mmCIF file of C-alpha atoms in Angstrom:
data_model
loop_
_atom_site.group_PDB
_atom_site.id
_atom_site.type_symbol
_atom_site.label_atom_id
_atom_site.label_comp_id
_atom_site.label_asym_id
_atom_site.label_seq_id
_atom_site.Cartn_x
_atom_site.Cartn_y
_atom_site.Cartn_z
ATOM 1 C CA MET A 26 -38.724 -84.523 20.057
ATOM 2 C CA ASP A 27 -37.432 -86.074 16.850
ATOM 3 C CA VAL A 28 -37.930 -89.605 18.140
ATOM 4 C CA TYR A 29 -41.131 -89.162 20.186
ATOM 5 C CA GLY A 30 -42.778 -86.239 18.407
ATOM 6 C CA ASN A 31 -46.112 -88.063 18.060
ATOM 7 C CA ALA A 32 -46.180 -89.546 21.572
ATOM 8 C CA GLU A 33 -48.668 -88.428 24.224
ATOM 9 C CA PHE A 34 -48.250 -88.334 27.989
ATOM 10 C CA GLU A 35 -51.290 -88.451 30.271
ATOM 11 C CA ILE A 36 -50.542 -87.214 33.777
ATOM 12 C CA VAL A 37 -52.127 -89.351 36.507
ATOM 13 C CA THR A 38 -50.321 -87.948 39.553
ATOM 14 C CA GLU A 39 -48.011 -85.034 40.180
ATOM 15 C CA GLY A 40 -45.793 -84.227 43.125
ATOM 16 C CA TYR A 41 -43.600 -81.351 44.245
ATOM 17 C CA PHE A 42 -40.543 -81.227 46.466
ATOM 18 C CA GLY A 43 -38.147 -78.314 46.614
ATOM 19 C CA ASN A 44 -37.276 -77.369 43.046
ATOM 20 C CA THR A 45 -38.454 -80.597 41.422
ATOM 21 C CA THR A 46 -41.753 -81.695 39.946
ATOM 22 C CA THR A 47 -42.557 -85.342 39.331
ATOM 23 C CA TYR A 48 -45.285 -86.473 36.960
ATOM 24 C CA SER A 49 -46.317 -90.087 36.616
ATOM 25 C CA GLY A 50 -48.752 -91.405 34.074
ATOM 26 C CA TRP A 51 -49.194 -93.140 30.739
ATOM 27 C CA LEU A 52 -47.007 -92.683 27.669
ATOM 28 C CA TRP A 53 -48.187 -93.926 24.293
ATOM 29 C CA GLU A 54 -47.949 -93.579 20.559
ATOM 30 C CA ALA A 55 -50.743 -94.237 18.073
ATOM 31 C CA GLU A 56 -51.620 -97.909 17.610
ATOM 32 C CA LYS A 57 -49.306 -99.002 20.462
ATOM 33 C CA ALA A 58 -50.176 -100.079 23.992
ATOM 34 C CA PRO A 59 -49.504 -97.405 26.645
ATOM 35 C CA VAL A 60 -46.641 -97.833 29.108
ATOM 36 C CA SER A 61 -46.238 -96.298 32.552
ATOM 37 C CA ALA A 62 -43.755 -93.434 32.706
ATOM 38 C CA ILE A 63 -42.281 -90.972 35.193
ATOM 39 C CA LEU A 64 -41.135 -87.490 34.193
ATOM 40 C CA TYR A 65 -38.865 -85.476 36.502
ATOM 41 C CA LEU A 66 -38.496 -81.722 35.973
ATOM 42 C CA TRP A 67 -36.166 -79.335 37.747
ATOM 43 C CA ASN A 68 -37.737 -75.932 38.360
ATOM 44 C CA CYS A 69 -36.100 -72.598 38.944
ATOM 45 C CA GLY A 70 -38.035 -69.534 40.018
ATOM 46 C CA ASP A 71 -41.630 -69.316 41.202
ATOM 47 C CA ARG A 72 -44.458 -71.519 39.993
ATOM 48 C CA ILE A 73 -47.611 -69.772 38.843
ATOM 49 C CA TYR A 74 -50.872 -71.686 38.592
ATOM 50 C CA ARG A 75 -53.658 -70.295 36.468
ATOM 51 C CA ILE A 76 -56.993 -71.907 37.136
ATOM 52 C CA GLU A 77 -59.989 -70.894 35.085
ATOM 53 C CA GLU A 78 -63.444 -71.196 36.615
#
């Protein structure tokens, strides 16, 4: 967070397998060209999705 505190990550795709979630998308900082990035998260417990209509 200290190094990339102002960076943004736009999720393009997400995938799930077992206890892992994979997000791929664009990572960028202000005034710099975006780069493609992949974020892997390990999950424990149940996932809860809240969708507002």
